[in-house]
Coordinates of C-alpha atoms in Angstrom, one line a residue:
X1 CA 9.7 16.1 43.0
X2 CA 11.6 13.7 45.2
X3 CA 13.9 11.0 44.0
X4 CA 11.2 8.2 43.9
X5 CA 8.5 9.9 42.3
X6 CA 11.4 11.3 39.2
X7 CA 12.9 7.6 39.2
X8 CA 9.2 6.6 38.3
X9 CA 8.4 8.8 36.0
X10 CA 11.8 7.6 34.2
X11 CA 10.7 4.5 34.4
X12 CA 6.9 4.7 33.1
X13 CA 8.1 7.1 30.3
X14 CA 11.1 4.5 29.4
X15 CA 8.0 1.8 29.1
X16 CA 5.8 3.6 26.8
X17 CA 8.7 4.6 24.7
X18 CA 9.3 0.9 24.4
X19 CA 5.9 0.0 23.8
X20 CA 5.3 2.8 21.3
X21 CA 8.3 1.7 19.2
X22 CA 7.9 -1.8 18.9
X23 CA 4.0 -1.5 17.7
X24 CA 5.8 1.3 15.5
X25 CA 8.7 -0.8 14.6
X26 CA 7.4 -4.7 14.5
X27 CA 6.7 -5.4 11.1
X28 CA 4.8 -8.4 10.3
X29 CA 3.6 -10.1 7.1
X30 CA 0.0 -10.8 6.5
X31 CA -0.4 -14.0 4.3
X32 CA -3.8 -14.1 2.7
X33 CA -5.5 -15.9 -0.3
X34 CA -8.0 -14.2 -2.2
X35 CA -10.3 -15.7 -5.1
X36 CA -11.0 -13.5 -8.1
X37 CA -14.0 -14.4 -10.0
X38 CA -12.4 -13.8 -13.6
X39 CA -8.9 -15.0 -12.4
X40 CA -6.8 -17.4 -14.9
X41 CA -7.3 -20.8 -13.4
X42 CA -3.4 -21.3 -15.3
X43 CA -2.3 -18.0 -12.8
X44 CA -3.8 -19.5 -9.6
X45 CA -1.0 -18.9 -7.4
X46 CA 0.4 -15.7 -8.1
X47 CA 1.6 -13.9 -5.4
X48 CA 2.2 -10.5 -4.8
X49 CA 4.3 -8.6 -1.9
X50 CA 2.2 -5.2 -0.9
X51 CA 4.5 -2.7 1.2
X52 CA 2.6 0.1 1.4
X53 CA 3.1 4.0 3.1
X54 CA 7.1 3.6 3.6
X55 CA 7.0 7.4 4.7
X56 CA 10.8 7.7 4.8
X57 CA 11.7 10.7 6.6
X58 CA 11.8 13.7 4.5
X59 CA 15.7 14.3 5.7
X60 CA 16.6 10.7 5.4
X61 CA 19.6 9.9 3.5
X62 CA 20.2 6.2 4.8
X63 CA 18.3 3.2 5.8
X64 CA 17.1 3.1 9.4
X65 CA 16.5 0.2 12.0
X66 CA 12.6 0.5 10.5
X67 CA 14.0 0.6 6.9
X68 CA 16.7 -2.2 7.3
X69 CA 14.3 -4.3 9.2
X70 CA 12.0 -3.9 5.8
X71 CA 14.2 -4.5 3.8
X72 CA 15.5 -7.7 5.3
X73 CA 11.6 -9.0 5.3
X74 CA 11.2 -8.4 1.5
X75 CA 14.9 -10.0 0.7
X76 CA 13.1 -13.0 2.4
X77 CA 9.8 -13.2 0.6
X78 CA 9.6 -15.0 -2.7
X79 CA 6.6 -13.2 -4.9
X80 CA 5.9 -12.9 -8.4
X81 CA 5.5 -9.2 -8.1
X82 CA 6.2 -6.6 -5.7
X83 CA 3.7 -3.1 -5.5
X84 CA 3.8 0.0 -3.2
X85 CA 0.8 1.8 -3.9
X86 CA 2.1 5.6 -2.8
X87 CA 3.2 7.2 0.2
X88 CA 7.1 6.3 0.2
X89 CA 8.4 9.6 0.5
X90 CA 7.9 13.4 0.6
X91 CA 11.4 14.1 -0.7
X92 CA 14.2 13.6 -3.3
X93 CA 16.7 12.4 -0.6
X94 CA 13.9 10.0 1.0
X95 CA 13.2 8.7 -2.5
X96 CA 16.9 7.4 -2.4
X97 CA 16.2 5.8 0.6
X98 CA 13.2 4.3 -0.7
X99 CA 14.5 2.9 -4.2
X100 CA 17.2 0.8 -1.8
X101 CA 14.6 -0.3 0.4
X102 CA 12.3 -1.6 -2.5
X103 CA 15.6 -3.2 -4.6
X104 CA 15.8 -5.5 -1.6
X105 CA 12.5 -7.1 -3.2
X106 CA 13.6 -9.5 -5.9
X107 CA 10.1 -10.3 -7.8
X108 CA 10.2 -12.5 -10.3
X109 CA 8.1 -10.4 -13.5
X110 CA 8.8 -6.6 -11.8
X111 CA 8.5 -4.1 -9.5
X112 CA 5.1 -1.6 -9.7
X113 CA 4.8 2.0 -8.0
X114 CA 2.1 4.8 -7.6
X115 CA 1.9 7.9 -6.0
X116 CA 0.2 9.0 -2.9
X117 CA -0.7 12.4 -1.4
X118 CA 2.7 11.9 0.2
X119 CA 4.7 12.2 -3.2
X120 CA 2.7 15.5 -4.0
X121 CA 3.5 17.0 -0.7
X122 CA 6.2 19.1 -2.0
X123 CA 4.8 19.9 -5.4
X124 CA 8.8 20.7 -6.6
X125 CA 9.9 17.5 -5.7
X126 CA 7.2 15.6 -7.4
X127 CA 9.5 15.4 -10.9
X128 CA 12.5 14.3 -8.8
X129 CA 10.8 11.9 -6.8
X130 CA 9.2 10.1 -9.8
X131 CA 12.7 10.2 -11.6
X132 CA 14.5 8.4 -9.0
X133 CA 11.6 5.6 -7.5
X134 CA 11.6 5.1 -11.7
X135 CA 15.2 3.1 -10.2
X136 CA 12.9 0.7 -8.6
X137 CA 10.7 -0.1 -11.1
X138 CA 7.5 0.8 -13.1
X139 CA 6.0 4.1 -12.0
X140 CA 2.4 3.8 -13.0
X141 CA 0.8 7.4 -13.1
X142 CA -2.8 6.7 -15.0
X143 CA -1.2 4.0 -16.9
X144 CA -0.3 0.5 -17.3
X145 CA 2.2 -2.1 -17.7
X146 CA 1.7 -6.1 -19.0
X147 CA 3.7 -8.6 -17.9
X148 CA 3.9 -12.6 -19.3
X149 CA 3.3 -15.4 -17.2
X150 CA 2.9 -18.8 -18.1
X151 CA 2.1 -17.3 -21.4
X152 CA -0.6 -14.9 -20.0
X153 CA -0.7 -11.3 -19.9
X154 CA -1.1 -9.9 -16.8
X155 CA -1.5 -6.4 -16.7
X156 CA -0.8 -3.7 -14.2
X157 CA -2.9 -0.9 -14.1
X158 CA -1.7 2.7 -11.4
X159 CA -3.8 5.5 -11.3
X160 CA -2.7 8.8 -9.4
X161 CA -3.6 9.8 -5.8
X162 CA -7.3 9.4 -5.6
X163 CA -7.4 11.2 -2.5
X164 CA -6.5 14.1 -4.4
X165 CA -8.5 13.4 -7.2
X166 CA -5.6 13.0 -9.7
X167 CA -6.7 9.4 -10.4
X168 CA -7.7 8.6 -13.9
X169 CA -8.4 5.0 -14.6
X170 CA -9.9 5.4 -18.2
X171 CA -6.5 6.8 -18.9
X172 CA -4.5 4.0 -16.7
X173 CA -6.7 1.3 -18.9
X174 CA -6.3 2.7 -22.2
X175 CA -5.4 -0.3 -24.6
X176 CA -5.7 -2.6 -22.4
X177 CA -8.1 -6.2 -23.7
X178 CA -11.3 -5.7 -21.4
X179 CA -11.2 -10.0 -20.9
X180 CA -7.6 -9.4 -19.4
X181 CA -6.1 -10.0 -16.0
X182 CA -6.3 -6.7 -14.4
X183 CA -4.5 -5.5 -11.1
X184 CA -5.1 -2.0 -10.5
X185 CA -3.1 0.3 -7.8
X186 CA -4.3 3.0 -6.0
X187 CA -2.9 5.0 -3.1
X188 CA -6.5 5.5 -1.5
X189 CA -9.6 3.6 -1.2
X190 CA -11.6 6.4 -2.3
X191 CA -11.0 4.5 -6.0
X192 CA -14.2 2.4 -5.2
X193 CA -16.2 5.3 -6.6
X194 CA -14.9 5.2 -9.8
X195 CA -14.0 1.8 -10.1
X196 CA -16.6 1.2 -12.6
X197 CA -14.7 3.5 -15.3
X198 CA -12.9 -0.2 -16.3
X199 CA -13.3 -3.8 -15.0
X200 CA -10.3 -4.9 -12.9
X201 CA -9.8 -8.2 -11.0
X202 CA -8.0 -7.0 -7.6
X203 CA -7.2 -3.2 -6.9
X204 CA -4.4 -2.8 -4.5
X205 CA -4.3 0.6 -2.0
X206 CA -2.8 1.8 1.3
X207 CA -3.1 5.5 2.8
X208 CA -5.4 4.6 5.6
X209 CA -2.7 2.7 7.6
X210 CA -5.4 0.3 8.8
X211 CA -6.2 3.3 11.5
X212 CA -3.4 3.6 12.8
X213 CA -4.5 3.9 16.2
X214 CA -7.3 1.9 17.1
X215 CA -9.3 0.0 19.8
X216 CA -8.1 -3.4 21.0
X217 CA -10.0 -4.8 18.3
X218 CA -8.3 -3.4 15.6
X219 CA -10.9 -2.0 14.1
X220 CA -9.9 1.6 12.0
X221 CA -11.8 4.4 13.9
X222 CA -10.3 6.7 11.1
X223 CA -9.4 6.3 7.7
X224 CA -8.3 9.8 6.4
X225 CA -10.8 9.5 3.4
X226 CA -12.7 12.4 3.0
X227 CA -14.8 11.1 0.2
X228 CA -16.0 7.7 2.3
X229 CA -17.1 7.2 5.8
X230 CA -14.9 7.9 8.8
X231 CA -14.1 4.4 9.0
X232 CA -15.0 2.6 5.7
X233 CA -12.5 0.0 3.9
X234 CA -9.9 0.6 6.3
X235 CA -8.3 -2.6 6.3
X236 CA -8.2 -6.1 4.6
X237 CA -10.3 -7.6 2.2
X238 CA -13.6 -6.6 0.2
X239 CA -16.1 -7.2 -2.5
X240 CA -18.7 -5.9 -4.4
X241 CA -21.3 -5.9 -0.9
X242 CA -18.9 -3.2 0.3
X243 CA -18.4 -1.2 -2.8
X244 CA -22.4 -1.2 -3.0
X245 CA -23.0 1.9 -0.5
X246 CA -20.4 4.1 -2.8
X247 CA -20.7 3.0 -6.4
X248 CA -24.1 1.5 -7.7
X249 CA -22.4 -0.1 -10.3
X250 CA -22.0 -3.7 -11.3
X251 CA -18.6 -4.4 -9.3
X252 CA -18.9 -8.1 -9.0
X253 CA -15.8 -9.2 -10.9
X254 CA -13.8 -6.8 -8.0
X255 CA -11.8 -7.3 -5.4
X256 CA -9.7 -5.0 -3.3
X257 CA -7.0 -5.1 -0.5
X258 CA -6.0 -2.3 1.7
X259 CA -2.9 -2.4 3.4
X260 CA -1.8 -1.5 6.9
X261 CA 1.1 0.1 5.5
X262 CA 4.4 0.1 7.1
X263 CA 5.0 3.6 8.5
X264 CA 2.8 6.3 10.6
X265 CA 1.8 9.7 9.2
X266 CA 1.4 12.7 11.9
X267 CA 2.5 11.1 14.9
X268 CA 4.7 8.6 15.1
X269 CA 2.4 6.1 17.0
X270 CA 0.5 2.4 16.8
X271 CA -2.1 1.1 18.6
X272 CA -3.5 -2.6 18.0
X273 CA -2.5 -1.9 14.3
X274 CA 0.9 -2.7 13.9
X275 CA 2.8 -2.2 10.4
X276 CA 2.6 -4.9 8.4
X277 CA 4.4 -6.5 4.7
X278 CA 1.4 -8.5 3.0
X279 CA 1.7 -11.3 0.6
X280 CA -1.4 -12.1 -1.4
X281 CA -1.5 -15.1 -2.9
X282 CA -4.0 -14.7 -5.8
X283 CA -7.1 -18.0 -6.8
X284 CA -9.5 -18.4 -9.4
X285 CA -12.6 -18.3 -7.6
X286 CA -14.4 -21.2 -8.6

């Protein structure tokens, strides 16, 4: 190879490295409203910061240029709550790394957590990891949490990793008034076939990282959820028309948000689906 052609190479390989890391590394925030048919006209308003799939690096034991850059977003965002829905980390260390990441949040009624497939990765770390995010705020593992705003109880519902089927949401709604504001977390999608075990106003997930890598229209080509179709409820909002062609229930008081997410699981690559912090600002529908 003569000295042009390896000077080229440098150079093309130097671009895609850059391009790689800033879709990797540019983390936005998605604002978006979203009417619940049963919502609290008195809670109209309510806003809630989603940073979803962290996946700190297993051997992590400090924040990173990705991590600090996170953690500088949600210092700036005022919200009422702040949820991750699973996927921060694989390992004790990592989970460290997490709980200062999240702490940068500063919610007004509380921090809420649930686990992924990430967390059960390491099966002997799973204890550890739930000991230490607990440093965050509420771990919900098929249970719940209420808060009090304006006078209202708002509860927060977590259920397991559904993609591993270790979701129970009878469990996670157990004592909880059925005419109750209900926000339910879930690290997959895949929830929307049980969803009709108990009512719940807006359910909250990540693990499909919006695709990941995807066609200049953004649209998920994969979703890693084995239980709905390749592509289904990948990203953004949906209602009961979408929960139709995997749960025949009546789902009309539902809503759900799935997140981009903020970090990349096998390889460490974006395309047209860039990591994103979302803030959803929560209506009565009518």
């Amino acid at each position: 190879m003569n000295l042009r052609n390896w000077a080229a190479g440098v150079a093309v390989g130097a671009a895609a490295e850059g391009i790689r890391r800033r879709e990797v590394e540019s983390i936005g925030v998605t604002h978006r409203d979203i009417s619940l048919p049963c919502w609290p006209k008195v809670l109209d308003g309510f806003r809630i910061v989603v940073a979803s799939d962290l996946h700190i690096h297993p051997a992590a034991t400090r924040m990173g240029r990705r991590e600090r850059r996170l953690a500088e977003l949600l210092a700036s965002l005022d919200c009422d709550a702040f949820v991750s829905p699973g996927d921060l980390c694989n390992t004790a260390a990592a989970a460290r790394v997490a709980v200062d990441v999240v702490r940068a949040s500063s919610p007004r009624y509380g921090r809420f957590i649930t686990l992924g497939n990430g967390e059960h990765k390491r099966c002997e770390e799973t204890t550890p990891i739930i000991r230490t995010l607990r440093r965050a705020g509420h771990v919900l593992m098929n249970d719940n949490v209420a808060i009090e705003v304006n006078g209202t109880p708002v509860w927060f519902l977590g259920v397991d990793d559904p993609s591993q089927d270790y979701d129970r949401l009878d469990a996670a709604a157990l004592g909880v008034p059925s005419g109750a504001p209900r926000i339910l977390l879930a690290h997959s999608p895949e929830i929307v076939t049980r969803l009709h075990r108990a009512p719940v106003d807006l359910v909250i997930c990540g693990h499909t990282h919006g695709g990941q890598v995807c066609p200049p229209n953004g649209r998920a080509l994969w979703t890693q959820t084995a239980t709905l179709e390749r592509a289904s409820l990948g990203y953004g909002e949906y209602g009961p028309e979408d929960f139709a062609r995997f749960n025949g229930h009546d789902l009309s008081r539902t809503r759900m948000f799935v997140s981009r997410g903020v970090g990349t699981a096998k390889l460490a690559i974006r395309a047209f689906c860039r990591p994103e912090v979302a803030a959803l600002t929560l209506w009565n529908a009518a």
